[in-house]
Amino acid sequence: MKTIFRVFSYLKKYPKLGSLQLICAVVGTLLAIVFPNVARLVLDEAVPKQRSDLLIQYTLLACLAYFGRDLLNSLRIMINNTFEQKVIFDIRSDLYEKLQRLPLKWFDNRPTGDIMTRVAEDVTSMERVLIDGIEQGLVALLQIIAVSLVMFLINPTLAAWAIVPVPFLFIGAMIYTSTRDRYRAVRKATSEMNALLNDNIAGIEQIKAYTMERRELKRFNAASDKVRRATLRTMFAWAIYNPSMSFIGGIGFILVIGFGGNLALQGQMSPGEITAFLLYLTLFYEPVGRLHQLNQMLQSGRAAAERVFEILDSEDEPGLAGGRELKVPIDGRVVYKDVNFNYGDGNEAICEVDLSAEPGQTIALVGPTGAGKTTLINLLTRFYEYDSGEILIDDVNIKTISKESLRSAIGYVTQESFLFNGTVRDNLLIANREASEDQIWEALKIANAYDFVKKLLNGLDTEVGERGVKLSVGEKQRVSIARALLRNPPILLLDEATASVDTETERLIQQALERLMKDRTSFVIAHRLSTVRGADYIYVLDNGTVVEEGSHEHLLSISGLYAELCRTSFLDEQE
């Protein structure tokens, strides 16, 4: 129940909506119990006395009661929908805000499809417990209590027989509640299916290129079948529970007919009272049935809420709150001192690394794949927190600097340039929301992107598609460089920014990078010699450790790993 009570905490923000909804529900419930008494009056007074005037009055009274009930129901539904959407918005907003505060290491171990399922589907299931659960649950309980009182006023003995099945209904509900693991299995299976679907849509080109359609269809069908089997197990339990509870409730009607008929034979109850009692009994067991439905909803909602709160309870990325501000402008001196880091698997990704960069200096990081180059610059941005040692910017430990201040001083052009689904302009303004049209075009010129953007159908307002799919690799990289220029950072990180492009595109990108790196402290990662030859200093990494350092000429002269890389990977680029 702790999870359920925690879910209810989201209702506190809207006391007026909650109160109005409950008032409509309460008054509507009271109006619903008018009709059985009207039926009694018609059968016991109007009909025996042949009073047509009373019949008309009682009929109008019943009509007004039903009209009032349904009018209030209409208002309640409108209020409920408004209440519901506000709460869903709040939960999703909290969830998305939390996702932005989580460290990258958290995302490394979770499929995107699973996260999307929690935000899109689990929140909706959780919300049903909040709104429908409270409203239907309280209204049902109110109706049960009100009708019970009326039945005991009519005939206490018969009312006692009428509620005999109630303890058995309660026991059945408790047994059904114990099946909540079935709902967890459904949520988990659905997440796994959505994760696979997201993965396959993102990799649709590879699936087609390697003719994997049949294989992936089998994988998807297997995941979908897991959802089907989990859902059927849940529905099987419901198929036993719901009819069983309905049968037990029906026993109450049988007892009333039997004992009530006997009382009528003895002259202790009139036909009108028997009719009214049966109508009240219907109003008694109808909300009991709703409580059974609510129990099913509660189990599904609780399973969904557990998954949502698992994210909300995750530990925030350290250093988001507080920390000092970097002085402006910064000099750009960067120093790594005996830095160590591992991804949590026990293997050191970075081991006792020492390096430094003076203001305006270009540092090249070279090494075989998996040497730790990208990890090293990710530590500078604090995407990951190093385990020991120090990283300093202008002699200030970066762990004492607020992440917002730190990252605002760093420009990052990644190996796989990421563009958001929007226009070229939207993607450029990410770096500087206040940039003018002239500043945007100037950045594009420096990044050698001016000409191709001008030729696009709508220029800056051309849609680039999801992940920039409508642009080539080289075009995306040049837009990313222009974005970094608009940010105008004193420290620049370039992660293999000229990889996977043709020679002419590389030339354009290389020119853009040279302009971008001017008067900035730059860390450049590349497997191509042309990218690192002009660096002020080169660090060679292998297995997370700096094994060589120096200038290009010096590293070639010592015939170490760097020279070996030049003879193999870089051979085609040597003059």
CSV table of C-alpha atoms in Angstrom, one decimal, residues 161-480:
chain,number,residue,atom,x,y,z
A,161,TRP,CA,-29.4,-11.8,5.3
A,162,ALA,CA,-28.7,-9.6,2.3
A,163,ILE,CA,-25.1,-8.9,3.4
A,164,VAL,CA,-24.2,-12.4,4.3
A,165,PRO,CA,-22.0,-12.8,1.1
A,166,VAL,CA,-20.0,-9.7,1.9
A,167,PRO,CA,-17.3,-11.4,4.0
A,168,PHE,CA,-16.8,-14.0,1.2
A,169,LEU,CA,-16.4,-11.2,-1.3
A,170,PHE,CA,-13.8,-9.6,0.9
A,171,ILE,CA,-11.8,-12.8,1.1
A,172,GLY,CA,-12.0,-13.3,-2.7
A,173,ALA,CA,-10.7,-9.8,-3.2
A,174,MET,CA,-7.7,-10.5,-0.9
A,175,ILE,CA,-6.9,-13.7,-2.8
A,176,TYR,CA,-7.1,-11.9,-6.1
A,177,THR,CA,-4.8,-9.1,-4.8
A,178,SER,CA,-2.1,-11.7,-4.2
A,179,THR,CA,-1.9,-12.2,-8.0
A,180,ARG,CA,-0.3,-8.7,-8.6
A,181,ASP,CA,2.9,-10.3,-9.8
A,182,ARG,CA,1.0,-11.2,-13.0
A,183,TYR,CA,0.6,-7.5,-13.7
A,184,ARG,CA,4.3,-6.9,-13.1
A,185,ALA,CA,5.0,-9.6,-15.7
A,186,VAL,CA,2.7,-7.9,-18.2
A,187,ARG,CA,4.5,-4.5,-17.7
A,188,LYS,CA,7.9,-6.1,-18.0
A,189,ALA,CA,7.0,-8.0,-21.1
A,190,THR,CA,5.5,-4.9,-22.7
A,191,SER,CA,8.7,-3.0,-22.0
A,192,GLU,CA,10.9,-5.7,-23.5
A,193,MET,CA,8.7,-5.7,-26.7
A,194,ASN,CA,8.9,-1.9,-27.0
A,195,ALA,CA,12.6,-1.9,-26.4
A,196,LEU,CA,13.1,-4.4,-29.3
A,197,LEU,CA,10.7,-2.4,-31.5
A,198,ASN,CA,12.6,0.8,-30.8
A,199,ASP,CA,15.9,-0.9,-31.5
A,200,ASN,CA,14.7,-2.4,-34.8
A,201,ILE,CA,13.2,0.9,-36.1
A,202,ALA,CA,16.5,2.7,-35.3
A,203,GLY,CA,18.4,0.0,-37.1
A,204,ILE,CA,16.0,-0.6,-40.0
A,205,GLU,CA,18.7,0.1,-42.6
A,206,GLN,CA,20.9,-2.6,-41.1
A,207,ILE,CA,18.0,-5.0,-41.0
A,208,LYS,CA,17.4,-4.4,-44.7
A,209,ALA,CA,21.0,-4.4,-45.7
A,210,TYR,CA,21.7,-7.8,-44.1
A,211,THR,CA,18.3,-9.2,-45.1
A,212,MET,CA,17.4,-9.8,-41.4
A,213,GLU,CA,13.7,-9.3,-41.8
A,214,ARG,CA,12.6,-12.9,-41.1
A,215,ARG,CA,15.0,-13.3,-38.2
A,216,GLU,CA,13.8,-10.0,-36.6
A,217,LEU,CA,10.2,-10.9,-37.2
A,218,LYS,CA,10.8,-14.1,-35.3
A,219,ARG,CA,12.4,-12.1,-32.4
A,220,PHE,CA,9.6,-9.6,-32.4
A,221,ASN,CA,6.9,-12.3,-32.5
A,222,ALA,CA,8.7,-14.1,-29.6
A,223,ALA,CA,8.6,-10.8,-27.5
A,224,SER,CA,5.0,-10.2,-28.6
A,225,ASP,CA,4.1,-13.7,-27.6
A,226,LYS,CA,5.6,-13.1,-24.2
A,227,VAL,CA,3.2,-10.2,-23.8
A,228,ARG,CA,0.3,-12.3,-25.0
A,229,ARG,CA,1.0,-15.1,-22.5
A,230,ALA,CA,1.5,-12.7,-19.6
A,231,THR,CA,-1.7,-10.9,-20.4
A,232,LEU,CA,-3.6,-14.2,-20.8
A,233,ARG,CA,-2.4,-15.3,-17.3
A,234,THR,CA,-3.8,-12.1,-15.9
A,235,MET,CA,-7.1,-12.4,-17.8
A,236,PHE,CA,-7.4,-16.1,-16.7
A,237,ALA,CA,-7.2,-15.0,-13.0
A,238,TRP,CA,-9.8,-12.2,-13.7
A,239,ALA,CA,-12.0,-14.7,-15.6
A,240,ILE,CA,-12.2,-16.8,-12.4
A,241,TYR,CA,-12.4,-14.0,-10.0
A,242,ASN,CA,-15.1,-11.8,-11.6
A,243,PRO,CA,-17.8,-14.5,-12.2
A,244,SER,CA,-17.1,-16.0,-8.8
A,245,MET,CA,-17.7,-12.7,-7.1
A,246,SER,CA,-20.8,-12.2,-9.2
A,247,PHE,CA,-22.1,-15.6,-8.1
A,248,ILE,CA,-21.5,-14.9,-4.5
A,249,GLY,CA,-23.2,-11.6,-4.8
A,250,GLY,CA,-26.2,-13.3,-6.5
A,251,ILE,CA,-26.6,-15.4,-3.3
A,252,GLY,CA,-27.6,-12.2,-1.5
A,253,PHE,CA,-30.5,-11.8,-3.9
A,254,ILE,CA,-31.5,-15.4,-3.5
A,255,LEU,CA,-31.5,-15.0,0.3
A,256,VAL,CA,-33.6,-11.8,0.1
A,257,ILE,CA,-36.2,-13.5,-2.2
A,258,GLY,CA,-36.4,-16.5,0.0
A,259,PHE,CA,-36.6,-14.8,3.4
A,260,GLY,CA,-38.3,-11.7,2.1
A,261,GLY,CA,-41.0,-13.8,0.4
A,262,ASN,CA,-41.6,-15.6,3.7
A,263,LEU,CA,-42.0,-12.3,5.5
A,264,ALA,CA,-44.5,-11.2,2.8
A,265,LEU,CA,-46.5,-14.4,3.3
A,266,GLN,CA,-46.6,-13.7,7.0
A,267,GLY,CA,-47.9,-10.1,6.3
A,268,GLN,CA,-44.7,-8.5,7.8
A,269,MET,CA,-43.7,-6.8,4.5
A,270,SER,CA,-45.8,-5.2,1.8
A,271,PRO,CA,-45.2,-5.8,-2.0
A,272,GLY,CA,-43.9,-2.3,-2.3
A,273,GLU,CA,-41.3,-2.8,0.5
A,274,ILE,CA,-40.2,-6.1,-1.1
A,275,THR,CA,-39.8,-4.4,-4.5
A,276,ALA,CA,-38.0,-1.4,-2.9
A,277,PHE,CA,-35.7,-3.8,-1.0
A,278,LEU,CA,-34.8,-5.7,-4.2
A,279,LEU,CA,-34.0,-2.4,-6.0
A,280,TYR,CA,-31.9,-1.2,-3.0
A,281,LEU,CA,-30.1,-4.6,-3.1
A,282,THR,CA,-29.3,-4.0,-6.7
A,283,LEU,CA,-27.8,-0.6,-5.8
A,284,PHE,CA,-25.9,-2.3,-3.0
A,285,TYR,CA,-24.2,-5.0,-5.1
A,286,GLU,CA,-23.6,-2.8,-8.2
A,287,PRO,CA,-20.9,-0.8,-6.5
A,288,VAL,CA,-19.5,-4.0,-5.0
A,289,GLY,CA,-19.0,-5.1,-8.6
A,290,ARG,CA,-17.3,-1.8,-9.3
A,291,LEU,CA,-14.9,-2.4,-6.4
A,292,HIS,CA,-14.0,-5.7,-8.1
A,293,GLN,CA,-13.1,-3.8,-11.3
A,294,LEU,CA,-11.3,-1.3,-9.2
A,295,ASN,CA,-9.2,-4.1,-7.6
A,296,GLN,CA,-8.1,-5.2,-11.0
A,297,MET,CA,-7.2,-1.6,-11.9
A,298,LEU,CA,-5.4,-1.2,-8.6
A,299,GLN,CA,-3.1,-4.2,-9.2
A,300,SER,CA,-2.3,-3.0,-12.8
A,301,GLY,CA,-1.7,0.5,-11.6
A,302,ARG,CA,0.4,-0.5,-8.7
A,303,ALA,CA,2.7,-2.6,-11.0
A,304,ALA,CA,3.0,0.5,-13.3
A,305,ALA,CA,3.6,2.9,-10.3
A,306,GLU,CA,6.5,0.7,-9.0
A,307,ARG,CA,8.2,1.0,-12.4
A,308,VAL,CA,7.7,4.8,-12.5
A,309,PHE,CA,8.9,5.3,-8.9
A,310,GLU,CA,11.9,3.1,-9.7
A,311,ILE,CA,13.1,5.9,-12.0
A,312,LEU,CA,12.0,8.7,-9.6
A,313,ASP,CA,14.0,7.1,-6.8
A,314,SER,CA,17.1,6.6,-8.8
A,315,GLU,CA,20.1,8.6,-7.6
A,316,ASP,CA,20.7,11.9,-9.3
A,317,GLU,CA,23.8,12.7,-11.3
A,318,PRO,CA,26.2,14.0,-8.7
A,319,GLY,CA,27.1,17.7,-8.7
A,320,LEU,CA,23.9,19.0,-10.3
A,321,ALA,CA,23.0,21.3,-7.4
A,322,GLY,CA,25.5,23.7,-5.9
A,323,GLY,CA,29.1,24.1,-6.9
A,324,ARG,CA,31.1,27.2,-7.8
A,325,GLU,CA,30.9,29.2,-11.0
A,326,LEU,CA,33.9,29.3,-13.3
A,327,LYS,CA,35.3,32.8,-13.8
A,328,VAL,CA,34.4,34.5,-17.0
A,329,PRO,CA,36.4,34.5,-19.3
A,330,ILE,CA,38.4,31.4,-18.3
A,331,ASP,CA,42.0,30.9,-19.5
A,332,GLY,CA,41.4,27.3,-20.5
A,333,ARG,CA,44.2,25.5,-18.7
A,334,VAL,CA,43.3,21.8,-18.3
A,335,VAL,CA,45.2,19.4,-16.1
A,336,TYR,CA,44.6,15.7,-15.4
A,337,LYS,CA,46.4,14.4,-12.3
A,338,ASP,CA,46.7,10.6,-11.7
A,339,VAL,CA,43.1,10.1,-12.9
A,340,ASN,CA,41.4,6.6,-12.6
A,341,PHE,CA,38.0,5.5,-13.7
A,342,ASN,CA,36.0,2.4,-14.4
A,343,TYR,CA,32.4,1.9,-15.6
A,344,GLY,CA,31.5,-0.3,-12.7
A,345,ASP,CA,32.5,-3.6,-14.2
A,346,GLY,CA,35.7,-3.8,-12.2
A,347,ASN,CA,38.0,-3.1,-15.2
A,348,GLU,CA,39.9,0.2,-15.3
A,349,ALA,CA,38.9,2.2,-18.3
A,350,ILE,CA,41.3,5.0,-17.3
A,351,CYS,CA,44.4,4.2,-15.2
A,352,GLU,CA,46.7,6.8,-13.6
A,353,VAL,CA,46.5,9.3,-16.5
A,354,ASP,CA,48.5,12.5,-16.3
A,355,LEU,CA,48.2,15.2,-19.0
A,356,SER,CA,47.9,18.9,-19.4
A,357,ALA,CA,46.9,21.5,-21.9
A,358,GLU,CA,47.9,25.2,-21.8
A,359,PRO,CA,45.4,27.9,-22.8
A,360,GLY,CA,44.9,27.9,-26.6
A,361,GLN,CA,46.8,24.7,-27.0
A,362,THR,CA,45.6,21.8,-29.2
A,363,ILE,CA,46.1,18.4,-27.7
A,364,ALA,CA,45.7,15.2,-29.8
A,365,LEU,CA,44.6,12.0,-28.2
A,366,VAL,CA,45.7,9.0,-30.2
A,367,GLY,CA,45.4,5.3,-29.7
A,368,PRO,CA,43.7,2.1,-30.9
A,369,THR,CA,40.0,1.5,-30.6
A,370,GLY,CA,39.0,1.1,-27.0
A,371,ALA,CA,42.1,2.8,-25.6
A,372,GLY,CA,40.0,5.2,-23.5
A,373,LYS,CA,40.2,8.4,-25.6
A,374,THR,CA,36.5,9.2,-25.6
A,375,THR,CA,36.2,8.2,-21.9
A,376,LEU,CA,38.9,10.6,-21.1
A,377,ILE,CA,37.1,13.7,-22.5
A,378,ASN,CA,33.8,12.5,-21.1
A,379,LEU,CA,35.4,12.8,-17.7
A,380,LEU,CA,36.2,16.4,-18.4
A,381,THR,CA,32.5,17.2,-19.1
A,382,ARG,CA,31.6,15.1,-16.0
A,383,PHE,CA,29.3,12.9,-18.1
A,384,TYR,CA,31.0,10.3,-15.9
A,385,GLU,CA,32.6,10.9,-12.5
A,386,TYR,CA,36.2,9.8,-12.2
A,387,ASP,CA,37.0,7.5,-9.2
A,388,SER,CA,40.3,9.1,-8.0
A,389,GLY,CA,42.8,11.7,-8.9
A,390,GLU,CA,42.0,15.3,-10.1
A,391,ILE,CA,40.9,17.1,-13.2
A,392,LEU,CA,41.5,20.9,-13.0
A,393,ILE,CA,40.4,23.8,-15.1
A,394,ASP,CA,42.4,26.9,-14.4
A,395,ASP,CA,43.6,25.2,-11.2
A,396,VAL,CA,40.0,24.5,-10.0
A,397,ASN,CA,38.9,20.9,-9.4
A,398,ILE,CA,36.0,20.3,-11.8
A,399,LYS,CA,34.1,18.4,-9.0
A,400,THR,CA,33.8,21.7,-7.2
A,401,ILE,CA,32.3,23.5,-10.2
A,402,SER,CA,28.6,23.4,-11.0
A,403,LYS,CA,27.9,21.2,-14.0
A,404,GLU,CA,26.0,24.0,-15.7
A,405,SER,CA,28.9,26.4,-15.5
A,406,LEU,CA,31.4,23.6,-16.4
A,407,ARG,CA,29.5,22.5,-19.5
A,408,SER,CA,28.7,26.0,-20.7
A,409,ALA,CA,32.5,26.5,-21.1
A,410,ILE,CA,32.9,23.4,-23.2
A,411,GLY,CA,32.0,22.8,-26.9
A,412,TYR,CA,31.7,19.1,-27.9
A,413,VAL,CA,31.6,17.8,-31.5
A,414,THR,CA,31.0,14.1,-31.2
A,415,GLN,CA,32.0,11.2,-33.4
A,416,GLU,CA,28.4,10.6,-34.5
A,417,SER,CA,27.0,14.1,-34.9
A,418,PHE,CA,23.5,14.1,-33.4
A,419,LEU,CA,20.8,16.4,-34.8
A,420,PHE,CA,17.3,16.7,-33.3
A,421,ASN,CA,14.2,16.2,-35.3
A,422,GLY,CA,13.6,19.8,-36.4
A,423,THR,CA,15.0,22.4,-38.7
A,424,VAL,CA,18.6,23.4,-39.3
A,425,ARG,CA,17.9,26.6,-37.4
A,426,ASP,CA,16.5,24.7,-34.4
A,427,ASN,CA,19.6,22.6,-34.1
A,428,LEU,CA,21.9,25.6,-34.3
A,429,LEU,CA,20.0,27.6,-31.8
A,430,ILE,CA,20.6,24.9,-29.2
A,431,ALA,CA,24.0,26.4,-28.7
A,432,ASN,CA,22.9,30.0,-28.4
A,433,ARG,CA,19.2,30.9,-28.2
A,434,GLU,CA,20.0,34.6,-28.7
A,435,ALA,CA,22.0,34.1,-31.9
A,436,SER,CA,20.9,36.5,-34.7
A,437,GLU,CA,20.4,35.4,-38.3
A,438,ASP,CA,23.7,37.0,-39.3
A,439,GLN,CA,25.5,35.2,-36.5
A,440,ILE,CA,24.0,31.9,-37.7
A,441,TRP,CA,25.1,32.4,-41.3
A,442,GLU,CA,28.6,33.5,-40.2
A,443,ALA,CA,29.0,30.3,-38.1
A,444,LEU,CA,27.9,28.3,-41.1
A,445,LYS,CA,30.4,30.0,-43.3
A,446,ILE,CA,33.2,29.3,-40.9
A,447,ALA,CA,32.1,25.6,-40.7
A,448,ASN,CA,32.0,25.3,-44.5
A,449,ALA,CA,28.3,24.6,-44.3
A,450,TYR,CA,27.0,27.9,-45.8
A,451,ASP,CA,26.7,26.6,-49.4
A,452,PHE,CA,24.9,23.4,-48.8
A,453,VAL,CA,22.5,25.0,-46.3
A,454,LYS,CA,21.7,27.8,-48.8
A,455,LYS,CA,20.8,25.1,-51.4
A,456,LEU,CA,18.4,23.3,-49.1
A,457,LEU,CA,14.7,23.7,-50.1
A,458,ASN,CA,13.9,25.9,-47.1
A,459,GLY,CA,17.4,27.0,-46.1
A,460,LEU,CA,17.7,27.2,-42.3
A,461,ASP,CA,14.1,26.1,-42.0
A,462,THR,CA,14.6,22.8,-43.7
A,463,GLU,CA,13.5,19.8,-41.6
A,464,VAL,CA,16.5,17.5,-41.1
A,465,GLY,CA,14.5,14.4,-39.9
A,466,GLU,CA,15.1,12.2,-37.0
A,467,ARG,CA,18.8,12.2,-36.0
A,468,GLY,CA,19.4,14.3,-39.1
A,469,VAL,CA,18.7,11.5,-41.5
A,470,LYS,CA,18.0,13.9,-44.4
A,471,LEU,CA,21.5,15.2,-44.3
A,472,SER,CA,24.7,13.3,-45.2
A,473,VAL,CA,27.3,12.4,-42.5
A,474,GLY,CA,29.6,15.2,-43.6
A,475,GLU,CA,26.7,17.8,-43.7
A,476,LYS,CA,25.7,16.8,-40.2
A,477,GLN,CA,29.2,17.1,-38.9
A,478,ARG,CA,29.6,20.6,-40.4
A,479,VAL,CA,26.2,21.7,-38.8
A,480,SER,CA,27.6,20.3,-35.5
